[in-house]
PDB file of C-alpha atoms in Angstrom:
ATOM      1  CA  MET U   1    -191.850   3.367  22.842  1.00 93.00           C
ATOM      2  CA  THR U   2    -195.240   2.910  21.241  1.00 96.00           C
ATOM      3  CA  LYS U   3    -198.657   1.965  22.574  1.00 97.00           C
ATOM      4  CA  ILE U   4    -200.636  -0.285  20.253  1.00 98.00           C
ATOM      5  CA  GLU U   5    -204.415  -0.251  20.633  1.00 98.00           C
ATOM      6  CA  ALA U   6    -206.292  -2.998  18.832  1.00 98.00           C
ATOM      7  CA  TYR U   7    -210.066  -3.426  18.625  1.00 97.00           C
ATOM      8  CA  ILE U   8    -210.805  -7.080  17.857  1.00 97.00           C
ATOM      9  CA  ARG U   9    -213.653  -9.597  17.877  1.00 95.00           C
ATOM     10  CA  THR U  10    -214.056 -11.151  21.331  1.00 96.00           C
ATOM     11  CA  HIS U  11    -213.647 -14.770  20.207  1.00 97.00           C
ATOM     12  CA  LEU U  12    -210.221 -14.040  18.672  1.00 97.00           C
ATOM     13  CA  LEU U  13    -208.465 -13.073  21.908  1.00 97.00           C
ATOM     14  CA  GLU U  14    -206.742 -16.436  22.362  1.00 97.00           C
ATOM     15  CA  ALA U  15    -205.384 -16.392  18.798  1.00 98.00           C
ATOM     16  CA  VAL U  16    -203.984 -12.883  19.267  1.00 98.00           C
ATOM     17  CA  HIS U  17    -202.572 -13.784  22.675  1.00 97.00           C
ATOM     18  CA  HIS U  18    -200.817 -16.816  21.180  1.00 97.00           C
ATOM     19  CA  ALA U  19    -199.384 -14.714  18.323  1.00 97.00           C
ATOM     20  CA  LEU U  20    -198.004 -12.171  20.805  1.00 97.00           C
ATOM     21  CA  ASP U  21    -196.507 -14.929  22.979  1.00 96.00           C
ATOM     22  CA  GLU U  22    -194.572 -16.161  19.947  1.00 96.00           C
ATOM     23  CA  LEU U  23    -193.049 -12.663  19.651  1.00 96.00           C
ATOM     24  CA  HIS U  24    -192.223 -12.666  23.390  1.00 95.00           C
ATOM     25  CA  VAL U  25    -194.654  -9.822  24.043  1.00 94.00           C
ATOM     26  CA  HIS U  26    -196.129 -10.646  27.425  1.00 87.00           C
ATOM     27  CA  GLY U  27    -197.626  -7.376  28.686  1.00 91.00           C
ATOM     28  CA  MET U  28    -201.163  -6.618  27.527  1.00 96.00           C
ATOM     29  CA  THR U  29    -204.302  -5.011  28.903  1.00 97.00           C
ATOM     30  CA  VAL U  30    -207.679  -6.319  27.719  1.00 98.00           C
ATOM     31  CA  ILE U  31    -210.806  -4.178  28.065  1.00 98.00           C
ATOM     32  CA  ASP U  32    -214.405  -5.123  27.157  1.00 97.00           C
ATOM     33  CA  VAL U  33    -215.847  -2.400  24.933  1.00 96.00           C
ATOM     34  CA  ARG U  34    -218.840  -1.839  22.661  1.00 91.00           C
ATOM     35  CA  GLY U  35    -218.920   0.189  19.494  1.00 86.00           C
ATOM     36  CA  MET U  36    -219.951   0.539  15.914  1.00 80.00           C
ATOM     37  CA  GLY U  37    -218.097   1.155  12.720  1.00 77.00           C
ATOM     38  CA  SER U  38    -219.049   1.168   9.082  1.00 72.00           C
ATOM     39  CA  SER U  39    -221.423  -1.792   9.527  1.00 66.00           C
ATOM     40  CA  LYS U  40    -223.810   0.348  11.647  1.00 65.00           C
ATOM     41  CA  GLY U  41    -224.903  -2.662  13.658  1.00 64.00           C
ATOM     42  CA  VAL U  42    -225.877  -6.282  13.238  1.00 66.00           C
ATOM     43  CA  HIS U  43    -229.387  -7.608  12.506  1.00 67.00           C
ATOM     44  CA  HIS U  44    -230.556 -10.589  14.558  1.00 68.00           C
ATOM     45  CA  LEU U  45    -233.695 -12.706  14.506  1.00 71.00           C
ATOM     46  CA  TYR U  46    -235.012 -13.850  17.892  1.00 73.00           C
ATOM     47  CA  ARG U  47    -238.280 -15.800  18.222  1.00 79.00           C
ATOM     48  CA  GLY U  48    -239.565 -14.418  14.954  1.00 80.00           C
ATOM     49  CA  SER U  49    -238.749 -10.788  15.733  1.00 79.00           C
ATOM     50  CA  GLU U  50    -235.918  -8.935  14.080  1.00 75.00           C
ATOM     51  CA  TYR U  51    -233.823  -6.489  16.081  1.00 70.00           C
ATOM     52  CA  THR U  52    -230.646  -4.535  15.443  1.00 72.00           C
ATOM     53  CA  LEU U  53    -227.712  -4.509  17.805  1.00 72.00           C
ATOM     54  CA  THR U  54    -226.072  -1.154  17.036  1.00 76.00           C
ATOM     55  CA  LEU U  55    -223.208  -1.381  19.525  1.00 82.00           C
ATOM     56  CA  THR U  56    -221.359  -4.639  19.010  1.00 85.00           C
ATOM     57  CA  PRO U  57    -219.126  -6.128  21.717  1.00 90.00           C
ATOM     58  CA  ARG U  58    -215.401  -6.014  21.026  1.00 94.00           C
ATOM     59  CA  LEU U  59    -212.172  -6.212  22.995  1.00 97.00           C
ATOM     60  CA  LYS U  60    -209.696  -3.370  23.199  1.00 98.00           C
ATOM     61  CA  LEU U  61    -206.104  -4.512  23.617  1.00 98.00           C
ATOM     62  CA  GLU U  62    -203.437  -2.116  24.857  1.00 98.00           C
ATOM     63  CA  ILE U  63    -199.824  -3.179  24.384  1.00 97.00           C
ATOM     64  CA  VAL U  64    -196.683  -1.087  24.923  1.00 96.00           C
ATOM     65  CA  VAL U  65    -193.621  -2.135  22.943  1.00 95.00           C
ATOM     66  CA  ASN U  66    -190.234  -0.787  21.885  1.00 93.00           C
ATOM     67  CA  ASP U  67    -190.307   1.105  18.599  1.00 93.00           C
ATOM     68  CA  ASP U  68    -188.399  -1.646  16.777  1.00 95.00           C
ATOM     69  CA  GLN U  69    -191.162  -4.170  17.590  1.00 95.00           C
ATOM     70  CA  VAL U  70    -194.141  -2.146  16.351  1.00 97.00           C
ATOM     71  CA  GLU U  71    -194.413  -3.473  12.798  1.00 98.00           C
ATOM     72  CA  GLU U  72    -194.109  -7.153  13.709  1.00 98.00           C
ATOM     73  CA  VAL U  73    -196.581  -6.838  16.606  1.00 98.00           C
ATOM     74  CA  VAL U  74    -199.120  -4.970  14.448  1.00 98.00           C
ATOM     75  CA  GLU U  75    -198.804  -7.598  11.712  1.00 98.00           C
ATOM     76  CA  ALA U  76    -199.182 -10.453  14.225  1.00 98.00           C
ATOM     77  CA  ILE U  77    -202.367  -8.898  15.622  1.00 98.00           C
ATOM     78  CA  ARG U  78    -203.718  -8.266  12.121  1.00 98.00           C
ATOM     79  CA  LYS U  79    -203.127 -11.847  10.975  1.00 98.00           C
ATOM     80  CA  ALA U  80    -204.516 -13.421  14.159  1.00 97.00           C
ATOM     81  CA  SER U  81    -207.685 -11.323  14.155  1.00 97.00           C
ATOM     82  CA  TYR U  82    -208.448 -11.431  10.411  1.00 96.00           C
ATOM     83  CA  THR U  83    -211.726 -12.997   9.249  1.00 94.00           C
ATOM     84  CA  GLY U  84    -212.185 -11.049   6.015  1.00 91.00           C
ATOM     85  CA  GLU U  85    -215.596  -9.758   7.058  1.00 88.00           C
ATOM     86  CA  VAL U  86    -216.799  -6.265   7.910  1.00 83.00           C
ATOM     87  CA  GLY U  87    -216.135  -5.597  11.591  1.00 84.00           C
ATOM     88  CA  ASP U  88    -212.695  -7.198  11.902  1.00 90.00           C
ATOM     89  CA  GLY U  89    -211.549  -4.131  13.846  1.00 93.00           C
ATOM     90  CA  LYS U  90    -208.809  -1.541  13.880  1.00 96.00           C
ATOM     91  CA  ILE U  91    -205.226  -1.234  15.083  1.00 98.00           C
ATOM     92  CA  LEU U  92    -203.895   2.143  16.231  1.00 98.00           C
ATOM     93  CA  THR U  93    -200.364   3.119  17.222  1.00 98.00           C
ATOM     94  CA  VAL U  94    -199.523   6.006  19.534  1.00 97.00           C
ATOM     95  CA  SER U  95    -195.990   7.233  20.225  1.00 96.00           C
ATOM     96  CA  LEU U  96    -195.297   7.557  23.960  1.00 94.00           C
ATOM     97  CA  GLY U  97    -193.231  10.289  25.516  1.00 91.00           C
ATOM     98  CA  GLN U  98    -192.324   8.447  28.697  1.00 92.00           C
ATOM     99  CA  VAL U  99    -193.038   5.227  30.587  1.00 92.00           C
ATOM    100  CA  VAL U 100    -192.368   4.912  34.324  1.00 94.00           C
ATOM    101  CA  ARG U 101    -192.573   1.714  36.384  1.00 93.00           C
ATOM    102  CA  ILE U 102    -194.335   2.715  39.600  1.00 94.00           C
ATOM    103  CA  ARG U 103    -192.707   0.088  41.846  1.00 94.00           C
ATOM    104  CA  THR U 104    -189.051   0.840  40.989  1.00 94.00           C
ATOM    105  CA  GLY U 105    -189.115   4.261  39.370  1.00 94.00           C
ATOM    106  CA  GLU U 106    -187.445   2.868  36.225  1.00 93.00           C
ATOM    107  CA  LYS U 107    -188.018   5.004  33.135  1.00 93.00           C
ATOM    108  CA  GLY U 108    -188.010   4.313  29.417  1.00 89.00           C
ATOM    109  CA  GLU U 109    -187.467   0.849  27.942  1.00 87.00           C
ATOM    110  CA  GLY U 110    -186.422  -0.554  31.315  1.00 87.00           C
ATOM    111  CA  ALA U 111    -189.915   0.163  32.614  1.00 87.00           C
ATOM    112  CA  LEU U 112    -191.475  -2.252  30.130  1.00 83.00           C
TER     113      LEU U 112
END
């Protein structure tokens, strides 16, 4: 099993959610986060004054899938969250040692 962590633009959540639904991936955790990458912030103009927002709002998605689904899920997230501009985000994959469903005690793929 693999946990996929994706950092995406906030307005693209529905597109990513729809892409995952098409793959029958229904479990996902969404967390509001702020961060900065290579862009080092965004410059804004407000009432004639310029300011820099160094920590931009993003969403962190956490999805646990079977190992045979990883590539198609990563590609679906990448396509749905692509704008072609700096700040599109990152997708990370982490191999999991064990997953346990708290309610039933099921372990492994059955716990998903």
